[in-house]
mmCIF file of C-alpha atoms and ligand atoms in Angstrom:
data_model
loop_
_atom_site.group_PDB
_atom_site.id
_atom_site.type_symbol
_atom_site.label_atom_id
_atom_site.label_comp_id
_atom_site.label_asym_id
_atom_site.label_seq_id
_atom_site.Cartn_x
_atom_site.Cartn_y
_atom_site.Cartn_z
ATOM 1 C CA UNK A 1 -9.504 -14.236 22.573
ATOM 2 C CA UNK A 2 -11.517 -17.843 21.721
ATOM 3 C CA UNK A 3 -10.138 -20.050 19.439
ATOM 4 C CA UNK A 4 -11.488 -19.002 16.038
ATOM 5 C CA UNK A 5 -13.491 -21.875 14.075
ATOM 6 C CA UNK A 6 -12.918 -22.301 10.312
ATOM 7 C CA UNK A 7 -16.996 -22.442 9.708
ATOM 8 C CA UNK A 8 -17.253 -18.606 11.140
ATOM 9 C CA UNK A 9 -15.006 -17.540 8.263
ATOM 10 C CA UNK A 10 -15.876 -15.634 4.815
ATOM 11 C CA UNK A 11 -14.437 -17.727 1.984
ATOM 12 C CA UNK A 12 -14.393 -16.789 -1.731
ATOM 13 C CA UNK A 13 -16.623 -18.599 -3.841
ATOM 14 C CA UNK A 14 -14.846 -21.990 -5.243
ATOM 15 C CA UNK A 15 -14.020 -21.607 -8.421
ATOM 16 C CA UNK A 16 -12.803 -25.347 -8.775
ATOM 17 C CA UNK A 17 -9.245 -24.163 -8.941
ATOM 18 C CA UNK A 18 -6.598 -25.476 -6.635
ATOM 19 C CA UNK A 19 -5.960 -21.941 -3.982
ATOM 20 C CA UNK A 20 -1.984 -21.388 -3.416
ATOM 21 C CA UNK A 21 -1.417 -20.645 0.134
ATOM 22 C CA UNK A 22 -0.543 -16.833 -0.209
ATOM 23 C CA UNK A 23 -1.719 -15.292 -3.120
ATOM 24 C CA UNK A 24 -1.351 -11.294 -3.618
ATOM 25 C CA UNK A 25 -2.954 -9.911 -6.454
ATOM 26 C CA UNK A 26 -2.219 -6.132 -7.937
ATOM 27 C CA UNK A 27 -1.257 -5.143 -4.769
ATOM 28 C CA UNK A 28 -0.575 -1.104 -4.549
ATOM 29 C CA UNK A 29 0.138 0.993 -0.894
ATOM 30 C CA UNK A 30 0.933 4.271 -0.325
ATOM 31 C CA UNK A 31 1.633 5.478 3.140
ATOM 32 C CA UNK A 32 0.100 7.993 5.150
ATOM 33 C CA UNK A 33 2.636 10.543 3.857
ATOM 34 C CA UNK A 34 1.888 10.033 0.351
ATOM 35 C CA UNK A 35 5.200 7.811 0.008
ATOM 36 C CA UNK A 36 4.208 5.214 -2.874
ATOM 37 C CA UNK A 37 5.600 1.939 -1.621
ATOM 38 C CA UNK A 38 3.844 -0.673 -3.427
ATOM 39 C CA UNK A 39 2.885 -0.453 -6.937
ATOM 40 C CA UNK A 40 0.950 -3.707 -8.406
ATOM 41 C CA UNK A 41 2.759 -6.182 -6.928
ATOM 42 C CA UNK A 42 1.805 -10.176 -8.014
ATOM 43 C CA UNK A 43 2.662 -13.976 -6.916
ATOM 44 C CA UNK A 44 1.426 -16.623 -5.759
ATOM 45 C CA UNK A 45 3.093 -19.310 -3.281
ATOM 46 C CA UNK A 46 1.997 -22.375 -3.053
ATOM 47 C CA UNK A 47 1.885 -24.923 0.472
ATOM 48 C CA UNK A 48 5.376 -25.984 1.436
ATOM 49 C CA UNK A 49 6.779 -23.832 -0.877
ATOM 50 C CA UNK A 50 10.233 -21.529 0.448
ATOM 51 C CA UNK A 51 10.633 -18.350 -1.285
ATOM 52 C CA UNK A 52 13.120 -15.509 -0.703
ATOM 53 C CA UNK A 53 12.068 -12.136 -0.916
ATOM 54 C CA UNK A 54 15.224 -9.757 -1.818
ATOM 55 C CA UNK A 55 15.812 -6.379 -2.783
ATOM 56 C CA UNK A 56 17.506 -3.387 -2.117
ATOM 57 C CA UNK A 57 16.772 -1.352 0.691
ATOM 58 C CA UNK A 58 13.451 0.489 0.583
ATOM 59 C CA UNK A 59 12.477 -1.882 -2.196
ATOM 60 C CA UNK A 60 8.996 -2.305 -0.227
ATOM 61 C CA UNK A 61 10.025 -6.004 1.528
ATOM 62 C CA UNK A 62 8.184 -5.012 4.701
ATOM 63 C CA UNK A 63 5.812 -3.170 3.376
ATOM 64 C CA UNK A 64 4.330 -6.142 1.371
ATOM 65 C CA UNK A 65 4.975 -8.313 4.308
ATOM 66 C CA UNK A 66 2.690 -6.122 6.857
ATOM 67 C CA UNK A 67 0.027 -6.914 4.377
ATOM 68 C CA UNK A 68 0.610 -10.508 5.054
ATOM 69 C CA UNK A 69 -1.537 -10.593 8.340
ATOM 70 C CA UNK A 70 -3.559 -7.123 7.738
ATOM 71 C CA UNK A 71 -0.875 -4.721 9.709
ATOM 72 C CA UNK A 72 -1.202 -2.826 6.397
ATOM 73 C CA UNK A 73 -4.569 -2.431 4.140
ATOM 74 C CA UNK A 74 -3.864 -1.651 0.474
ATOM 75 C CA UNK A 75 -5.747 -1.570 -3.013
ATOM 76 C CA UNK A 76 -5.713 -5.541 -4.705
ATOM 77 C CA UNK A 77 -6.365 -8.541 -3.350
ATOM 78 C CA UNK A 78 -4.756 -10.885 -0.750
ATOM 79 C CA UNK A 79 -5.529 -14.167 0.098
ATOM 80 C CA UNK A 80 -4.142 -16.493 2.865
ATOM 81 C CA UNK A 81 -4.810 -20.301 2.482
ATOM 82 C CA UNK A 82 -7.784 -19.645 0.529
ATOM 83 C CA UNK A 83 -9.030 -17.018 3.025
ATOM 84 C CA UNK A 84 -9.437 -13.229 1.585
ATOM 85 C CA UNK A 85 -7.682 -11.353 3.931
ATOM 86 C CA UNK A 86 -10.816 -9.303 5.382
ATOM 87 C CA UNK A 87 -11.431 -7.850 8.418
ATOM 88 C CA UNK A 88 -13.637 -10.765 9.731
ATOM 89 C CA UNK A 89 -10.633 -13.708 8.484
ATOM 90 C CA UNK A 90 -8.069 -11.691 10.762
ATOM 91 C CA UNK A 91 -7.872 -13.767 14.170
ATOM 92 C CA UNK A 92 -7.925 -17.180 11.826
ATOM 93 C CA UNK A 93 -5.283 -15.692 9.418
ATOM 94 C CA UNK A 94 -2.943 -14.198 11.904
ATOM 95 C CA UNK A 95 -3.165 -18.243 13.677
ATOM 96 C CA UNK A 96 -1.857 -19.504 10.504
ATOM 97 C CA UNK A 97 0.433 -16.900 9.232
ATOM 98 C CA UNK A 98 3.822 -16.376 11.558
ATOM 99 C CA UNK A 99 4.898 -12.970 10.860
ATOM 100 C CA UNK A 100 8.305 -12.150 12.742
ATOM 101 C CA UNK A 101 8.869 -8.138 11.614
ATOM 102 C CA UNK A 102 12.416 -6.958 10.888
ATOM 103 C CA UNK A 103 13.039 -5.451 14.427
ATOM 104 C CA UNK A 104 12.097 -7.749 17.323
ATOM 105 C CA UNK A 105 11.080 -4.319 19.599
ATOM 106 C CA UNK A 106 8.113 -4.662 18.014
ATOM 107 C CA UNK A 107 7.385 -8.126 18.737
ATOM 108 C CA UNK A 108 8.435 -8.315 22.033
ATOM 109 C CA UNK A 109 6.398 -6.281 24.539
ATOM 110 C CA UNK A 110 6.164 -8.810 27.384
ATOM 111 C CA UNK A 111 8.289 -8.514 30.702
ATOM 112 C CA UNK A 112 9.844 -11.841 30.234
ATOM 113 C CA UNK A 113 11.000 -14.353 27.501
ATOM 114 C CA UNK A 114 8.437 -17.112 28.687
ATOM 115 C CA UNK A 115 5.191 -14.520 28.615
ATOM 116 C CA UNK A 116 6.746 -13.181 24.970
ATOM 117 C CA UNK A 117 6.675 -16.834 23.506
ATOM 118 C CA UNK A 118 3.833 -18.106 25.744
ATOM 119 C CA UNK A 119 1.575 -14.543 24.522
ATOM 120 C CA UNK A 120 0.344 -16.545 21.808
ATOM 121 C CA UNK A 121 -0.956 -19.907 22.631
ATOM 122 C CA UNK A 122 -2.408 -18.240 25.332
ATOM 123 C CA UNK A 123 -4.982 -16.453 23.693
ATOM 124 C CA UNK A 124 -5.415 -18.811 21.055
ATOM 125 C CA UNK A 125 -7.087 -20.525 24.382
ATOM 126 C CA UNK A 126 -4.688 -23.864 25.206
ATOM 127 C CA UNK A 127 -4.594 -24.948 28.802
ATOM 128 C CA UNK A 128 -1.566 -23.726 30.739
ATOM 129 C CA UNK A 129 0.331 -27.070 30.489
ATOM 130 C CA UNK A 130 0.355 -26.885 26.854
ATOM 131 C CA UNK A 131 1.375 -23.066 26.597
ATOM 132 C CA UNK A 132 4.488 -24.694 28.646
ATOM 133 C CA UNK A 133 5.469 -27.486 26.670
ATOM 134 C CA UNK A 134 4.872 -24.961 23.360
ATOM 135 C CA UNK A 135 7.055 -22.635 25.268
ATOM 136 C CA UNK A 136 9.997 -24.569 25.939
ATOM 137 C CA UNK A 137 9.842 -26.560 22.382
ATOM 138 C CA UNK A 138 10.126 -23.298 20.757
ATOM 139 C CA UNK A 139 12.966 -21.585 22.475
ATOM 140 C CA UNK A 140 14.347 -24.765 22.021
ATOM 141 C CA UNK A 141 14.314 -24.705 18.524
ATOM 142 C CA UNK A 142 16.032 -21.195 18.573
ATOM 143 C CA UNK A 143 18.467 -22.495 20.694
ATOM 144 C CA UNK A 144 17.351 -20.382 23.809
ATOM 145 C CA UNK A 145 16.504 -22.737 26.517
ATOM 146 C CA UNK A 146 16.962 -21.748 29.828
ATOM 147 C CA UNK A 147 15.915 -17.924 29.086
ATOM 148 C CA UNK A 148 12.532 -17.840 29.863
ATOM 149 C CA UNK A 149 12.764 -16.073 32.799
ATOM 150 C CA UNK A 150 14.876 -13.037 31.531
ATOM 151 C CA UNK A 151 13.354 -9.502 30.728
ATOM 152 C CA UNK A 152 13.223 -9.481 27.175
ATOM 153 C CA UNK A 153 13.969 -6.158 26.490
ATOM 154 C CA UNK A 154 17.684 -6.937 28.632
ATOM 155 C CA UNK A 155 18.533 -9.717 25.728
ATOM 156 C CA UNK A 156 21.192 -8.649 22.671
ATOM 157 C CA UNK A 157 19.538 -7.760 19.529
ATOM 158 C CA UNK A 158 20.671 -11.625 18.407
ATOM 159 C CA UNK A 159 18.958 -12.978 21.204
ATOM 160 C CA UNK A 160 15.868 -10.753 20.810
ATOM 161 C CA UNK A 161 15.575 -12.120 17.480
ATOM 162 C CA UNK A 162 15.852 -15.806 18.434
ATOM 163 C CA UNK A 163 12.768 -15.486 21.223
ATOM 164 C CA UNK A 164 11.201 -12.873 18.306
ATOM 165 C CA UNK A 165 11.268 -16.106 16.111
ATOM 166 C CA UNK A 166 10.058 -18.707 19.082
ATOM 167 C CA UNK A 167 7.179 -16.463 19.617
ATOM 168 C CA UNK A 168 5.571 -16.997 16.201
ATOM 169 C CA UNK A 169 6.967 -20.996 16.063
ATOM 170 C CA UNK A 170 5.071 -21.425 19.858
ATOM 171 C CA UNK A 171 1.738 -20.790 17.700
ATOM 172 C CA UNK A 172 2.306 -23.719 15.439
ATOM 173 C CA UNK A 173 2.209 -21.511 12.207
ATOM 174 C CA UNK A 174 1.107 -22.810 8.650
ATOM 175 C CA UNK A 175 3.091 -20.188 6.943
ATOM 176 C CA UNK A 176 5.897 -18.448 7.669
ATOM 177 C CA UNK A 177 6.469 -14.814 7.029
ATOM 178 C CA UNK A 178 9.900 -13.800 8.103
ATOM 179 C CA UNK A 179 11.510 -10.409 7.765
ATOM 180 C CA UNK A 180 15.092 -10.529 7.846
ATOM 181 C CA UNK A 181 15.384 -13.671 10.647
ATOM 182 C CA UNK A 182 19.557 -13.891 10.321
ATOM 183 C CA UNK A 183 20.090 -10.394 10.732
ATOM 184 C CA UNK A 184 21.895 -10.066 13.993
ATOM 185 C CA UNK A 185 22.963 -13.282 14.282
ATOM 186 C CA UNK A 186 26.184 -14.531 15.001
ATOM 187 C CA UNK A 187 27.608 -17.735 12.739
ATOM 188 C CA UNK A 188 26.449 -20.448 14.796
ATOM 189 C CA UNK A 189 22.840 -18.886 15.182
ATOM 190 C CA UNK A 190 22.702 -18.277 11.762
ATOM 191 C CA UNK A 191 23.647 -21.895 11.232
ATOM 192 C CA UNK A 192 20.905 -22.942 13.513
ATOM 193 C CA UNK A 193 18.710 -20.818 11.618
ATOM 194 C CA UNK A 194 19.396 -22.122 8.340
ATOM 195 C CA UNK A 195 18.710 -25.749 10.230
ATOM 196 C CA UNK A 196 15.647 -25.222 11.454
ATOM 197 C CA UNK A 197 14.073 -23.604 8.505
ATOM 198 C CA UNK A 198 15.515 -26.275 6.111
ATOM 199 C CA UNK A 199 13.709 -28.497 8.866
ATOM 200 C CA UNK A 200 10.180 -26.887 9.163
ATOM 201 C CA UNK A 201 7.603 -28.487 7.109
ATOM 202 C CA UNK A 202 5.703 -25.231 6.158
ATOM 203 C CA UNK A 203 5.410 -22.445 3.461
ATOM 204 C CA UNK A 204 8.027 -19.600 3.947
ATOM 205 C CA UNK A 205 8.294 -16.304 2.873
ATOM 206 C CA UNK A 206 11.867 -14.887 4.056
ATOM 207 C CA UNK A 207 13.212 -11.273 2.899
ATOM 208 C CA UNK A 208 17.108 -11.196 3.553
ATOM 209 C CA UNK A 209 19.947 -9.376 2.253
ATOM 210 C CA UNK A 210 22.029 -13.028 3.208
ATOM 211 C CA UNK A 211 22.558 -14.179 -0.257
ATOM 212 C CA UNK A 212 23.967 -17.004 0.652
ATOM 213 C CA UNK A 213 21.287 -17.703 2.885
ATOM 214 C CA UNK A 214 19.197 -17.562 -0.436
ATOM 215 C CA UNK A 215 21.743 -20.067 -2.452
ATOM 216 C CA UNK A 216 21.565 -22.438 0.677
ATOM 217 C CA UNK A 217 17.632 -22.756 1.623
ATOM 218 C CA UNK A 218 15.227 -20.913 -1.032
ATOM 219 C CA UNK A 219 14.717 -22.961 -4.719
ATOM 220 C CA UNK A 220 12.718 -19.666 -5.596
ATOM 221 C CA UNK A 221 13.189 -16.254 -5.314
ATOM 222 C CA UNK A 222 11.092 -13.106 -5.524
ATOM 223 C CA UNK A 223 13.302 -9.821 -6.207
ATOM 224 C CA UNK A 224 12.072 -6.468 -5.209
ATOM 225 C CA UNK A 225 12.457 -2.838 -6.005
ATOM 226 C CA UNK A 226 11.007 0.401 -6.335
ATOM 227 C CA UNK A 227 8.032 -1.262 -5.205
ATOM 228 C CA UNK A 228 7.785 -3.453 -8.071
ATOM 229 C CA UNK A 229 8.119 -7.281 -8.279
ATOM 230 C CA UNK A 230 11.047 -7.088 -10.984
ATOM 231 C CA UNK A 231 11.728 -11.221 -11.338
ATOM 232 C CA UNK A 232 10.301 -14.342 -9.397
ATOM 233 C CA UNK A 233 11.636 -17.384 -10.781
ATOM 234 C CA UNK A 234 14.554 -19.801 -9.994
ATOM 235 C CA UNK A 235 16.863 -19.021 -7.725
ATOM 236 C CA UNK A 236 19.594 -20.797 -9.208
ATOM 237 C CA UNK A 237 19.035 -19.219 -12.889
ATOM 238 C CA UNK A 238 18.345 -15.280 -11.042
ATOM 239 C CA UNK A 239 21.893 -15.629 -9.398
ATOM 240 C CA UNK A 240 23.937 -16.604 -12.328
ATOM 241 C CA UNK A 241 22.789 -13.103 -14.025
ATOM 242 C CA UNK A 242 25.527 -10.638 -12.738
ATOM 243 C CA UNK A 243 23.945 -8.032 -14.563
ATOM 244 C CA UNK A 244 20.477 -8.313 -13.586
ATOM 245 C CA UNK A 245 21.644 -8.677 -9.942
ATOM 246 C CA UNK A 246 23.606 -5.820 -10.100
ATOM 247 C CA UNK A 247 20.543 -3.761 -11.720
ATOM 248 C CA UNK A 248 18.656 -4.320 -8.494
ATOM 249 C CA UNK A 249 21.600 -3.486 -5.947
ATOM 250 C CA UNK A 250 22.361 -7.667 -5.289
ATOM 251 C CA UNK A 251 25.247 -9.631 -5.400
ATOM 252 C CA UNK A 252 26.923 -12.609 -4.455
ATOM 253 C CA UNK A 253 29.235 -12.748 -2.014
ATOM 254 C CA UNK A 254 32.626 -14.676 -3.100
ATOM 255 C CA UNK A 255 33.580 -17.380 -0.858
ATOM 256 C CA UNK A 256 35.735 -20.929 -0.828
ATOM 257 C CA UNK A 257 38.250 -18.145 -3.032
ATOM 258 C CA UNK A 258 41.220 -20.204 -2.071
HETATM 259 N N1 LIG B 1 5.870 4.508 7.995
HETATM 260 C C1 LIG B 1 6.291 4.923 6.811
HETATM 261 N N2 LIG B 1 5.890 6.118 6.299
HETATM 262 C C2 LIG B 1 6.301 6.547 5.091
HETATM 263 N N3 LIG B 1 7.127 5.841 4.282
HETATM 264 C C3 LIG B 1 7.557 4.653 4.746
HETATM 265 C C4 LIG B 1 7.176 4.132 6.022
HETATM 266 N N4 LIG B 1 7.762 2.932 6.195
HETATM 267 C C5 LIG B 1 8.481 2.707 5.062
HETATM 268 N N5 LIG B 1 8.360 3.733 4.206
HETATM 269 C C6 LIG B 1 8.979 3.864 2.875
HETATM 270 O O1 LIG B 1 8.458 2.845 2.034
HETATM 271 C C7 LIG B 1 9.490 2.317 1.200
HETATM 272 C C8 LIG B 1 9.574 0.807 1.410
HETATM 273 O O2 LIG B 1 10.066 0.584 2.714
HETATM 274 P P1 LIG B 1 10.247 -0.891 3.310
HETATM 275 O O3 LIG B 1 10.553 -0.757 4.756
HETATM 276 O O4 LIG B 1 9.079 -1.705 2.915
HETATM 277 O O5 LIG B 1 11.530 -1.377 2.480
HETATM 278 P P2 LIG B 1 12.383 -2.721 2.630
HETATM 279 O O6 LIG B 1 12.467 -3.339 1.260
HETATM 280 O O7 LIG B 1 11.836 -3.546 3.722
HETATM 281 O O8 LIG B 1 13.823 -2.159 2.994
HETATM 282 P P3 LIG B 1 14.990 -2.751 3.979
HETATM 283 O O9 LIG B 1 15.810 -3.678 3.136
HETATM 284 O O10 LIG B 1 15.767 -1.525 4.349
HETATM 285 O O11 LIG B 1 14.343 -3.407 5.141
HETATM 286 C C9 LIG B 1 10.758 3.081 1.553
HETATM 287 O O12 LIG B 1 10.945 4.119 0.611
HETATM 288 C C10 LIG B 1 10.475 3.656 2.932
HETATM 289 O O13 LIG B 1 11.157 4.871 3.126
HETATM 290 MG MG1 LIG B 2 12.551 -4.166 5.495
#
């Protein structure tokens, strides 16, 4: 696949206004089946911003995510750094947008760690001695140095997630799109998680069910369900409100009880 230059792409019309990185407008998706899984769902994010994306299971967290890099087509209007997401934007978009999907099978299809991570900076066209350094920098970050030659699909579902995450970090992503990244894990990964993203200088969008993951890293948070975006605002103001939280199948966890 050649590297993808920004002149070849369609771009809206400027309007003047300042473009948020990941903007979905009145975005609706039924499945093949006829299951209605998104029904107008809104926001806007704008660069360097970290949002959580929450709700209860089946709320339509992946569903709106697979839109993210055109996985999934539905009726509205989505736009990634400025860039309708069109057939013709795909290669660019999917460069900047690192989408890691809820079960790492699905991301990992190579026979080894190092092709998994490497898959991508390969065929975005860099010279072999840069896939390597990319390589080893990212399974470094996930703390899984020294696997690249295992079979990937030998690893434990924590470790599959890891390289799952160092395959989308080894492309240098603007954005982040991460669904459910600290499922799986065990404390210290999780804590290594939490590091890294706190680290990373880019736009995030992370659904979890880790609510304390949410207190810890995300100032804003989007809450899902029924296919609905039912609040987006503060996190700090959403989690004081037992009753909404409860409403939407969320709570907080009690810890330090002692
Ligand atoms: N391939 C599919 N065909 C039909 N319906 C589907 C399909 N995938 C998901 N759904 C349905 O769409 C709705 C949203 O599912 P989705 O996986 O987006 O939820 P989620 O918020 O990610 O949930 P979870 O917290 O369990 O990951 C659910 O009712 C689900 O059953
Ligand atoms: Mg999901």
């Amino acid at each position: 696949m050649p590297i993808v230059h920004e002149s070849e792409v369609i771009r809206p019309s400027s309007n003047g206004r300042i473009q948020p990185t990941l903007e979905v407008s009145n975005l609706s998706f039924a499945y093949p089946d006829g299951h209605q899984a998104l029904h107008g769902v809104n926001f806007a994010i704008g660069a360097g911003e970290k949002v959580a994306l929450v709700g209860p299971n089946g709320a339509g967290k992946s569903t709106l995510m697979l839109h993210l890099n055109g996985l999934l087509h539905g009726h509205g209007a989505l736009a990634v750094a400025g860039l309708p997401i069109v057939k013709e934007n795909l290669p660019l978009i999917r460069s900047k947008v690192g989408m890691v999907f809820q079960n790492p099978d699905d991301q990992l299809f190579s026979p080894t760690v190092f092709d998994d991570v490497a898959f991508g900076p390969l065929h975005m066209g860099y010279p072999e001695a840069e896939v390597r350094q990319r390589v080893t920098r990212a399974l470094a970050q996930v703390d899984m140095a020294g696997f690249e030659e295992r079979l990937s699909h030998h690893l434990s579902i924590g470790q599959k997630k890891r390289v799952a995450i160092a395959t989308v970090l080894s492309m240098d992503p603007e954005i982040l799109v991460l669904d459910e990244p600290s499922a799986g894990l065990d404390p210290r990964a999780r804590r290594s998680l939490i590091n890294l993203l706190r680290a990373l200088p880019l736009t995030m969008l992370v659904s979890t069910h880790d609510m304390l993951l949410v207190q810890e890293l995300f100032p804003r948070m989007i809450v899902m369900d029924e296919g609905q975006v039912v609040a987006d605002g503060e996190t700090a103001v959403l989690l004081q409100d037992v009753t909404f939280l409860e409403a939407h199948g969320l709570e907080m966890p009690v810890v330090g009880n002692r």
